[in-house]
Structures are given as structure tokens and as C-alpha cells.
Amino acid sequence: MPSIIITGAGSGVGRATAKAFIDAGWDVGLVGRRVAALEETAGDSGALVLPCDVTDEDAVDAAFGKAAQSWGRLDALFNNAGVSLGGAPLDELKVADIRNLLDVNIMGAFIAARAAFGLMRRQDPQGGRIINNGSVSAYVPRWGSAPYTASKHAVTGLTRTISLDGRAFNIACGQIDIGNALTDMAAKMTKGVPQADGSNAIEPVMDVANVASSVLHMASLPLDANVQFMTVMATAMPYIGRG
């Protein structure tokens, strides 16, 4: 059966996606910092619990190596781990908080992709797929979201470059850009969030299962086909025409 590692698998999009892959019969590795949360995601499915911090390259390499050794190969990575900050003008944000967000969202994505790329390049048969979790903020920012928006633009650059560099090794890479999937992180949308015109408004949300099924579709394609970018969003959210 095919195999996938999912980062940020202890909650939200990561947990929903992990459960979709488990239900589809994949071997699933769950990466995250909180062991109890990963074990809750795994339940009695037999999914591999791989606790580590995605910003720690040695821990990531060890976790990915354990998964590959257990399964014999790694077919896919859903590079999902990420954090956000509350909306605020740039000068009101603490530099330490900005550094932490960039470390997780950019370096964490690079480190996990690097580990997966190395395994996929060297396994036999060669190849695999990396799916990065972007955001609609990779295209259009929210008010007060400079660090998060910058991090997601960086993920897009990572996606495009892996797509190019992976050709020689049969490694495909795509990106899913999500808008207002209802998770704990997005629950604030249902209560009202700041808008570009200075108002505060409730925004439409969608079931996170729509994201999970989309990632499963992307990962299930043969390696000679690729979804380069997919936007999955609440239909009426303020993205088209945002601002």
C-alpha cells in the first residue's frame, strides 16, 4: 500500500487529512510536537506516531528515516505544519513571534521537504510526491498578516522549485491553498475578523473534510500527472475581490 508522512498531524487540517488517508488504506506517519495529540489522531489505526519539531533537522531526518525503514519507501509527504499570528500592524508584532512563525512555516517546510526529497531520490524505484500546504494568503493578504503572508509566498517558491528540481528524480510537487476551512485555527472566522476596510465581519467557512479529500486526490495521481496548485475555499469568503 502507498505511504505518506503528514506534518502537523495532531490537529486541524493535518488530523483531518491523516484520517482520510488512513481510511483510504494508506500507511500514514504522523509528525508533530504533541505526542498525545498524535496518538489521538492515530487511534487504533496502526499509523506511525513520529513526534518531532519540524524545525529540528536531526529529529525530522530520524522520524522520516524510521517511517521509510518501516514501510520500505516513502511515497508522499503532506508538508502541512504551520502557525499563525493575530492580525496587527507590523510594528506592533514582536520580533520573537515573527521569527518563530518564519522558522516553523518556512524552515520547517524546507526541512521536511528536504528529508522527503532525499528519501524519494535514493529509493528504488525512485520518486514520490510532495504536497505543500500554502494558503490563499500566498496570493492575497489579510489585513495585519505580514509574517504569515510572507511565509506562504515562500512556500509557493519552494513548491515551484521542487517541481523543477524533482523532475530528474521522478519527484512531483504541488500545493494546496486553503481558504477558511473550519478548524480550531479558523474558528475565529465564525465570530468576526478584521477586514481591509476597517470593519469586523463574520466570514463563511467550509468543512475541513473538503481539504482532506482534495489532498488525497492530489496524492493518489500517478507520478506522470500533477496538480500544481489547487485552491480549496469557502465559496463566499472574501478572497475573490479581497480588499
Short mmCIF file of C-alpha atoms in Angstrom, two decimals:
data_model
loop_
_atom_site.label_atom_id
_atom_site.label_comp_id
_atom_site.label_asym_id
_atom_site.label_seq_id
_atom_site.Cartn_x
_atom_site.Cartn_y
_atom_site.Cartn_z
CA MET A 1 0.00 0.00 0.00
CA PRO A 2 1.21 3.58 -0.59
CA SER A 3 2.74 5.59 2.26
CA ILE A 4 2.60 9.21 3.38
CA ILE A 5 4.01 11.37 6.15
CA ILE A 6 1.82 14.24 7.34
CA THR A 7 3.33 17.05 9.40
CA GLY A 8 1.20 19.00 11.84
CA ALA A 9 -0.92 15.86 12.19
CA GLY A 10 -2.08 16.47 15.75
CA SER A 11 -4.95 18.81 14.91
CA GLY A 12 -6.84 20.74 12.27
CA VAL A 13 -6.10 20.14 8.61
CA GLY A 14 -3.35 17.67 9.45
CA ARG A 15 -5.57 15.48 11.60
CA ALA A 16 -8.46 15.52 9.13
CA THR A 17 -6.14 14.66 6.26
CA ALA A 18 -4.43 11.89 8.20
CA LYS A 19 -7.77 10.26 8.93
CA ALA A 20 -8.75 10.46 5.26
CA PHE A 21 -5.55 8.67 4.22
CA ILE A 22 -5.94 6.08 6.98
CA ASP A 23 -9.49 5.38 5.80
CA ALA A 24 -8.21 5.07 2.23
CA GLY A 25 -5.79 2.32 3.27
CA TRP A 26 -2.50 4.22 3.16
CA ASP A 27 0.40 3.71 5.54
CA VAL A 28 0.44 7.01 7.44
CA GLY A 29 3.15 8.65 9.53
CA LEU A 30 2.07 11.39 11.93
CA VAL A 31 4.54 14.18 12.68
CA GLY A 32 4.01 16.84 15.32
CA ARG A 33 5.28 18.11 18.65
CA ARG A 34 2.48 16.79 20.89
CA VAL A 35 2.60 13.04 21.40
CA ALA A 36 -0.86 12.81 22.97
CA ALA A 37 -2.43 14.69 20.06
CA LEU A 38 -0.73 12.44 17.52
CA GLU A 39 -1.88 9.36 19.39
CA GLU A 40 -5.43 10.72 19.37
CA THR A 41 -5.20 11.18 15.59
CA ALA A 42 -3.86 7.65 15.16
CA GLY A 43 -6.42 5.94 17.39
CA ASP A 44 -6.15 2.20 16.82
CA SER A 45 -5.33 2.58 13.10
CA GLY A 46 -1.72 1.49 13.32
CA ALA A 47 -0.49 4.82 11.95
CA LEU A 48 3.10 5.62 12.93
CA VAL A 49 3.39 8.27 15.62
CA LEU A 50 6.54 10.28 14.88
CA PRO A 51 6.83 13.07 17.45
CA CYS A 52 9.29 15.78 16.49
CA ASP A 53 9.63 19.51 15.89
CA VAL A 54 9.79 20.29 12.16
CA THR A 55 12.37 23.00 12.84
CA ASP A 56 14.82 20.38 14.19
CA GLU A 57 16.51 18.82 11.17
CA ASP A 58 18.07 15.93 13.07
CA ALA A 59 14.73 14.97 14.62
CA VAL A 60 12.97 15.24 11.26
CA ASP A 61 15.59 13.14 9.50
CA ALA A 62 15.29 10.49 12.21
CA ALA A 63 11.47 10.45 12.06
CA PHE A 64 11.38 10.22 8.27
CA GLY A 65 14.07 7.54 8.31
CA LYS A 66 12.07 5.49 10.81
CA ALA A 67 8.99 5.68 8.58
CA ALA A 68 10.89 4.73 5.43
CA GLN A 69 12.54 1.82 7.21
CA SER A 70 9.17 0.61 8.50
CA TRP A 71 7.45 0.79 5.10
CA GLY A 72 10.39 0.20 2.76
CA ARG A 73 9.82 3.53 0.96
CA LEU A 74 8.10 6.92 1.22
CA ASP A 75 5.57 7.74 -1.48
CA ALA A 76 4.28 11.11 -0.33
CA LEU A 77 4.68 13.99 2.10
CA PHE A 78 1.93 16.40 3.08
CA ASN A 79 4.02 19.33 4.29
CA ASN A 80 1.34 20.85 6.48
CA ALA A 81 2.78 22.10 9.79
CA GLY A 82 2.36 25.82 10.36
CA VAL A 83 1.42 28.56 12.80
CA SER A 84 -0.22 31.98 12.55
CA LEU A 85 -0.28 35.25 14.50
CA GLY A 86 -3.16 37.51 15.39
CA GLY A 87 -3.73 40.36 12.94
CA ALA A 88 -1.83 43.53 13.77
CA PRO A 89 0.18 46.27 12.06
CA LEU A 90 3.76 45.14 11.52
CA ASP A 91 5.27 47.49 14.11
CA GLU A 92 3.04 46.04 16.83
CA LEU A 93 4.30 42.49 16.34
CA LYS A 94 7.12 41.13 18.50
CA VAL A 95 10.21 40.18 16.55
CA ALA A 96 10.47 36.94 18.54
CA ASP A 97 6.96 35.95 17.42
CA ILE A 98 7.79 36.79 13.80
CA ARG A 99 10.98 34.71 13.97
CA ASN A 100 9.10 31.74 15.41
CA LEU A 101 6.43 31.88 12.70
CA LEU A 102 9.00 32.12 9.92
CA ASP A 103 11.03 29.31 11.47
CA VAL A 104 8.03 26.95 11.55
CA ASN A 105 6.29 27.97 8.34
CA ILE A 106 9.38 28.37 6.14
CA MET A 107 12.29 26.47 7.66
CA GLY A 108 10.01 23.70 8.91
CA ALA A 109 8.60 23.28 5.41
CA PHE A 110 12.10 23.28 3.90
CA ILE A 111 13.44 20.77 6.43
CA ALA A 112 10.56 18.32 5.94
CA ALA A 113 10.69 18.68 2.15
CA ARG A 114 14.45 18.17 2.23
CA ALA A 115 14.10 14.94 4.22
CA ALA A 116 11.38 13.60 1.92
CA PHE A 117 13.22 14.64 -1.25
CA GLY A 118 16.35 12.79 -0.12
CA LEU A 119 14.46 9.58 0.60
CA MET A 120 12.49 9.74 -2.64
CA ARG A 121 15.61 10.44 -4.69
CA ARG A 122 17.51 7.47 -3.29
CA GLN A 123 14.82 4.81 -3.02
CA ASP A 124 14.15 2.17 -5.65
CA PRO A 125 12.02 2.70 -7.63
CA GLN A 126 12.93 6.35 -7.46
CA GLY A 127 10.35 9.09 -6.94
CA GLY A 128 7.44 10.30 -4.89
CA ARG A 129 5.24 13.34 -4.30
CA ILE A 130 5.45 16.36 -2.01
CA ILE A 131 2.32 18.40 -1.34
CA ASN A 132 2.88 21.72 0.42
CA ASN A 133 0.16 23.46 2.40
CA GLY A 134 0.05 27.02 1.13
CA SER A 135 -2.87 29.38 1.71
CA VAL A 136 -4.98 31.87 -0.17
CA SER A 137 -2.65 34.30 1.64
CA ALA A 138 0.03 33.12 -0.79
CA TYR A 139 -1.87 35.25 -3.33
CA VAL A 140 -3.82 37.91 -1.42
CA PRO A 141 -3.01 39.02 2.14
CA ARG A 142 -5.33 39.58 5.01
CA TRP A 143 -5.07 42.79 6.98
CA GLY A 144 -2.25 42.70 9.51
CA SER A 145 -0.79 39.39 8.30
CA ALA A 146 2.67 40.34 7.01
CA PRO A 147 4.67 37.46 8.60
CA TYR A 148 2.11 34.79 7.70
CA THR A 149 1.62 36.12 4.17
CA ALA A 150 5.38 36.34 3.59
CA SER A 151 5.81 32.77 4.82
CA LYS A 152 3.17 31.45 2.43
CA HIS A 153 4.74 33.29 -0.51
CA ALA A 154 7.96 31.49 0.43
CA VAL A 155 6.14 28.14 0.41
CA THR A 156 4.98 28.87 -3.14
CA GLY A 157 8.59 29.46 -4.17
CA LEU A 158 9.55 26.18 -2.52
CA THR A 159 6.77 24.36 -4.38
CA ARG A 160 7.77 25.72 -7.77
CA THR A 161 11.44 24.92 -7.26
CA ILE A 162 10.86 21.37 -6.00
CA SER A 163 8.63 20.81 -9.04
CA LEU A 164 11.53 21.83 -11.25
CA ASP A 165 14.36 20.16 -9.35
CA GLY A 166 12.35 16.98 -8.79
CA ARG A 167 11.87 16.20 -12.47
CA ALA A 168 15.20 14.42 -12.72
CA PHE A 169 14.24 12.10 -9.86
CA ASN A 170 10.54 11.45 -10.64
CA ILE A 171 9.50 13.63 -7.70
CA ALA A 172 6.29 15.60 -8.25
CA CYS A 173 5.39 18.60 -6.12
CA GLY A 174 2.13 20.51 -5.77
CA GLN A 175 0.49 22.95 -3.39
CA ILE A 176 -2.95 23.18 -1.85
CA ASP A 177 -4.07 26.71 -0.99
CA ILE A 178 -6.79 26.68 1.63
CA GLY A 179 -9.33 29.34 2.49
CA ASN A 180 -11.43 29.27 5.68
CA ALA A 181 -11.52 25.56 6.42
CA LEU A 182 -13.23 25.21 9.79
CA THR A 183 -10.57 24.15 12.29
CA ASP A 184 -9.68 25.48 15.73
CA MET A 185 -7.36 27.95 14.00
CA ALA A 186 -10.18 29.25 11.80
CA ALA A 187 -12.96 29.23 14.42
CA LYS A 188 -12.48 32.97 14.86
CA MET A 189 -13.95 33.44 11.36
CA THR A 190 -17.35 32.44 12.71
CA LYS A 191 -17.23 35.21 15.32
CA GLY A 192 -15.92 38.06 13.21
CA VAL A 193 -12.46 39.04 12.00
CA PRO A 194 -10.95 42.37 10.84
CA GLN A 195 -11.48 43.32 7.21
CA ALA A 196 -9.42 45.54 4.92
CA ASP A 197 -11.92 48.39 5.20
CA GLY A 198 -11.58 48.51 8.98
CA SER A 199 -14.80 46.66 9.72
CA ASN A 200 -15.19 43.40 11.60
CA ALA A 201 -17.18 40.68 9.85
CA ILE A 202 -18.16 37.03 10.16
CA GLU A 203 -16.83 35.03 7.21
CA PRO A 204 -18.16 31.86 5.57
CA VAL A 205 -16.27 28.66 6.36
CA MET A 206 -16.20 25.17 4.88
CA ASP A 207 -15.85 21.67 6.29
CA VAL A 208 -12.17 20.71 6.68
CA ALA A 209 -13.08 17.33 5.11
CA ASN A 210 -13.05 19.14 1.75
CA VAL A 211 -9.35 19.82 2.22
CA ALA A 212 -8.61 16.25 3.26
CA SER A 213 -10.34 14.77 0.21
CA SER A 214 -8.51 17.23 -2.06
CA VAL A 215 -5.09 16.28 -0.68
CA LEU A 216 -5.99 12.61 -1.06
CA HIS A 217 -6.88 13.22 -4.70
CA MET A 218 -3.61 15.04 -5.34
CA ALA A 219 -1.58 12.29 -3.68
CA SER A 220 -3.40 9.49 -5.49
CA LEU A 221 -2.47 10.64 -9.00
CA PRO A 222 0.18 8.70 -10.93
CA LEU A 223 3.55 10.44 -10.88
CA ASP A 224 3.23 11.41 -14.54
CA ALA A 225 0.33 13.70 -13.56
CA ASN A 226 0.36 16.54 -11.05
CA VAL A 227 -1.95 19.13 -9.52
CA GLN A 228 0.50 22.02 -9.41
CA PHE A 229 -1.75 24.40 -7.44
CA MET A 230 -5.22 23.80 -6.07
CA THR A 231 -7.30 26.41 -4.24
CA VAL A 232 -9.99 24.97 -1.97
CA MET A 233 -12.01 27.61 -0.15
CA ALA A 234 -15.33 28.52 1.34
CA THR A 235 -17.25 29.64 -1.74
CA ALA A 236 -18.39 33.03 -0.48
CA MET A 237 -15.40 34.00 1.65
CA PRO A 238 -13.77 37.38 0.90
CA TYR A 239 -10.91 36.13 -1.24
CA ILE A 240 -12.01 36.87 -4.80
CA GLY A 241 -12.10 40.64 -4.55
CA ARG A 242 -10.49 40.70 -1.12
CA GLY A 243 -9.59 44.20 -0.01
#
